[in-house]
Short mmCIF file of N, CA and C in Angstrom, two decimals:
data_model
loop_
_atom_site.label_atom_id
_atom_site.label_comp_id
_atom_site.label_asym_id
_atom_site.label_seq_id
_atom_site.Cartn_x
_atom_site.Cartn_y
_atom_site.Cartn_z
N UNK X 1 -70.21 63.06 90.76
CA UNK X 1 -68.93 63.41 90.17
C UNK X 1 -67.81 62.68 90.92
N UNK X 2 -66.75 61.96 90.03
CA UNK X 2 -65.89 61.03 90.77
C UNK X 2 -64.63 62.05 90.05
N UNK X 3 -63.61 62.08 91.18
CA UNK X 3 -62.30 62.79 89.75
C UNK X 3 -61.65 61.62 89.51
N UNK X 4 -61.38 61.89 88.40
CA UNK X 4 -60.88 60.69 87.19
C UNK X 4 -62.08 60.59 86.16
N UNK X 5 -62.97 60.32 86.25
CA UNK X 5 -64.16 59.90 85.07
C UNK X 5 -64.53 61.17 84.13
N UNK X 6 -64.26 60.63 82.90
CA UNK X 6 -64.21 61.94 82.14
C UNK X 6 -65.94 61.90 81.60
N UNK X 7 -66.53 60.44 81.35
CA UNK X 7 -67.96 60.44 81.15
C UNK X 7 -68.18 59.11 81.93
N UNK X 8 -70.28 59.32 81.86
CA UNK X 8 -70.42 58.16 82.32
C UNK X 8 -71.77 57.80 81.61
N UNK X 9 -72.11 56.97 80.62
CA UNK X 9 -73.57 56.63 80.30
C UNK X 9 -74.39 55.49 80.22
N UNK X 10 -75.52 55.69 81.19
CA UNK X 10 -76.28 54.24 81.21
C UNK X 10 -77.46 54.18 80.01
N UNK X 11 -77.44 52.50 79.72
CA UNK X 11 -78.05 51.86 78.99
C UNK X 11 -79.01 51.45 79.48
N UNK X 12 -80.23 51.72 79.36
CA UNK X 12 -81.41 51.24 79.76
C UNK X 12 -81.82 49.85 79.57
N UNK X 13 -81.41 49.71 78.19
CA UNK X 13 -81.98 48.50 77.51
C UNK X 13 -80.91 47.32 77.92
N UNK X 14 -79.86 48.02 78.02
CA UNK X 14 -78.49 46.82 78.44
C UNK X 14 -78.31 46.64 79.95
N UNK X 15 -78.88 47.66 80.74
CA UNK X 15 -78.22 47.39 81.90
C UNK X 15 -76.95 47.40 82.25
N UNK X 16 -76.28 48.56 81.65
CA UNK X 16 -75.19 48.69 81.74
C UNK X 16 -74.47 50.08 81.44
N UNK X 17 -73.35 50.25 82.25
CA UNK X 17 -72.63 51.44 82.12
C UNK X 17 -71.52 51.85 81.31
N UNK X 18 -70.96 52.65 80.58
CA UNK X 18 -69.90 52.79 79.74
C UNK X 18 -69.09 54.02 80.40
N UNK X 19 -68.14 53.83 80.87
CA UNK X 19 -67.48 54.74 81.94
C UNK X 19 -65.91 54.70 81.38
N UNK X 20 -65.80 56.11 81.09
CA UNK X 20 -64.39 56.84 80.29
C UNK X 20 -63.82 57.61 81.54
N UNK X 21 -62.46 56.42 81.97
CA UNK X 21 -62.05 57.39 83.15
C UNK X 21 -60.57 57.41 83.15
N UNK X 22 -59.73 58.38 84.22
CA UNK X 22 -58.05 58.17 83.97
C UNK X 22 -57.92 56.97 85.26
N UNK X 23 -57.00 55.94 84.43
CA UNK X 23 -56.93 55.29 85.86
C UNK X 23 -55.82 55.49 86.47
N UNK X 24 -54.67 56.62 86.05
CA UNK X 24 -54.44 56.93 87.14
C UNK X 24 -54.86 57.82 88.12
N UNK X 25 -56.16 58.12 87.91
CA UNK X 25 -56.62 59.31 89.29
C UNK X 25 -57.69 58.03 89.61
N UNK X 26 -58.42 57.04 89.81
CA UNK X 26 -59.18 56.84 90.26
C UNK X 26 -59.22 55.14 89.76
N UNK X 27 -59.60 53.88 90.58
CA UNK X 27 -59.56 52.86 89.78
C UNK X 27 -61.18 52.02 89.64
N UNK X 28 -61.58 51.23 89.48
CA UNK X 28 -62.75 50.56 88.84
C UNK X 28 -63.11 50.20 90.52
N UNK X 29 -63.05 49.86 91.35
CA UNK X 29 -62.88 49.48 92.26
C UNK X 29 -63.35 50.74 93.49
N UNK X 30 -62.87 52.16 92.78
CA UNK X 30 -64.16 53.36 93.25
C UNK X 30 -64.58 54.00 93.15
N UNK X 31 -64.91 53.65 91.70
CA UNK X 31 -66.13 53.80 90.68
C UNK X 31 -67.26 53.32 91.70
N UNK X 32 -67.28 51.72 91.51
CA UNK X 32 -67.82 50.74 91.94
C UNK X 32 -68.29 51.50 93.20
N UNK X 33 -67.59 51.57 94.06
CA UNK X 33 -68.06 52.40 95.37
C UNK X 33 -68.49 53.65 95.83
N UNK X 34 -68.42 54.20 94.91
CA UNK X 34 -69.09 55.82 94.31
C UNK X 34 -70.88 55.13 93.77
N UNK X 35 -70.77 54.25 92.74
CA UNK X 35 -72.10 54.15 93.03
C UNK X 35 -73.06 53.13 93.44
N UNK X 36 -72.65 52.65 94.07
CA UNK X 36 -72.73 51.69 95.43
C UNK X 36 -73.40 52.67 96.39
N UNK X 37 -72.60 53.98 96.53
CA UNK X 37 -73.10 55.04 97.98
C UNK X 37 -74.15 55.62 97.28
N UNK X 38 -74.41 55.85 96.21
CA UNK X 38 -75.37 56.54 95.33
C UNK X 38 -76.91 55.72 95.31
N UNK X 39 -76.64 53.88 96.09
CA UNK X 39 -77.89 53.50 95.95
C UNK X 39 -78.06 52.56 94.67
N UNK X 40 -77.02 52.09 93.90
CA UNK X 40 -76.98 51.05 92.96
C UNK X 40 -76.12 49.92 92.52
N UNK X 41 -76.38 48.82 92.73
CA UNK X 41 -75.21 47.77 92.79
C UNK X 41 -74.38 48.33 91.49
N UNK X 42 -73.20 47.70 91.59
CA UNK X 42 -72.03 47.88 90.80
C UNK X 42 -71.29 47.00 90.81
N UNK X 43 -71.07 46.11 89.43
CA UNK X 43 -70.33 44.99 89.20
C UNK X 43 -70.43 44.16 90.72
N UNK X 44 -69.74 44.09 91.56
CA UNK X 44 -69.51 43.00 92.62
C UNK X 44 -69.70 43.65 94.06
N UNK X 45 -69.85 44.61 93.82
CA UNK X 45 -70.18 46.15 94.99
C UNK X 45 -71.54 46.66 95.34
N UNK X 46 -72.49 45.52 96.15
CA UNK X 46 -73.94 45.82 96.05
C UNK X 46 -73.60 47.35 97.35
N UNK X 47 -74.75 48.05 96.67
CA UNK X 47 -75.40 48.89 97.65
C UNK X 47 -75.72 48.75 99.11
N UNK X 48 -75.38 49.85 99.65
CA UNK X 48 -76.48 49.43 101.58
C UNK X 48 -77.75 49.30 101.03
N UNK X 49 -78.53 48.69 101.88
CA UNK X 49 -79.97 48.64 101.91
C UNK X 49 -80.82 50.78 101.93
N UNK X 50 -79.80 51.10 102.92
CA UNK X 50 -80.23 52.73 103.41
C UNK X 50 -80.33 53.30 102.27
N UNK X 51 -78.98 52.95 101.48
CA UNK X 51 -78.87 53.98 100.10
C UNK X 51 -79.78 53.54 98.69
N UNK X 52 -80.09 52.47 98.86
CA UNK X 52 -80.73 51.91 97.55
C UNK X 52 -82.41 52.38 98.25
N UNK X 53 -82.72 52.57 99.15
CA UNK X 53 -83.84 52.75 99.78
C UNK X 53 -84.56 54.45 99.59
N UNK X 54 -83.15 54.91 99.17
CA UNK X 54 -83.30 56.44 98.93
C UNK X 54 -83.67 56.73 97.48
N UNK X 55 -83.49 55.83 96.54
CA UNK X 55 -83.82 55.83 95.33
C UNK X 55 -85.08 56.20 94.94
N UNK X 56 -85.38 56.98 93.91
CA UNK X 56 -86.92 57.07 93.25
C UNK X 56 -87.12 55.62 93.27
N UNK X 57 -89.03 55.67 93.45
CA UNK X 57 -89.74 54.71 93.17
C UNK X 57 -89.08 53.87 91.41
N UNK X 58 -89.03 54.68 90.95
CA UNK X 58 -89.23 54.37 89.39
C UNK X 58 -87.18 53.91 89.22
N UNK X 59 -86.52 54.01 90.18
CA UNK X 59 -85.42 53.59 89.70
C UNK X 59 -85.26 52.17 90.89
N UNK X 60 -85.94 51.64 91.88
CA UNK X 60 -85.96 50.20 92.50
C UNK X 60 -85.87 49.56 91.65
N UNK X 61 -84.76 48.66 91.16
CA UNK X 61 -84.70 47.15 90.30
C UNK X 61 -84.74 46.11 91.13
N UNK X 62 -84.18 45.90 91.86
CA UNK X 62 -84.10 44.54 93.21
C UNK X 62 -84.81 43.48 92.78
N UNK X 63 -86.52 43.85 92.70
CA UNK X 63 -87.47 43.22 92.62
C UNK X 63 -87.78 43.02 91.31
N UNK X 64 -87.11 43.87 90.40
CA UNK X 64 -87.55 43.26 88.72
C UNK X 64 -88.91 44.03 88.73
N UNK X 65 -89.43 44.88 89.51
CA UNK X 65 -90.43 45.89 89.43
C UNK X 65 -90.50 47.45 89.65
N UNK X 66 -89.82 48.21 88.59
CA UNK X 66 -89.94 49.51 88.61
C UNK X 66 -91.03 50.33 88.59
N UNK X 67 -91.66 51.06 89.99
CA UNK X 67 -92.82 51.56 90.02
C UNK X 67 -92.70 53.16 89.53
N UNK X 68 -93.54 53.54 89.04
CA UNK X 68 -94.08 54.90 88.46
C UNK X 68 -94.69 55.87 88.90
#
């Protein structure tokens, strides 16, 4: 939960996010860094290694191999 973002939904097939937010409470920039700490690159805002490491098996992309 970020305040400002009123929704947020990912595309599996697109690889991509559709994010409805106020920008004046919050800007793209920490979004981006909200889920960055969560363990997933974001536009130009890669992840720590620690946090992407915390991820389910089945959500690792890095490698272009999501395990199950």
């Amino acid at each position: 939960d970020i305040k400002g973002v009123k929704h947020c939904a990912w595309n599996e097939k697109t690889q991509l996010a559709t994010i409805i937010y106020n920008p004046d409470k919050v800007s793209p920039e920490q979004i981006e860094k909200a889920i960055a700490a969560a363990g997933h690159d974001a536009g130009n805002t890669k992840s720590e290694t620690a946090s992407y490491n915390k991820l389910p098996k089945c959500c690792r992309y890095r490698d272009a191999k999501c395990e199950k």
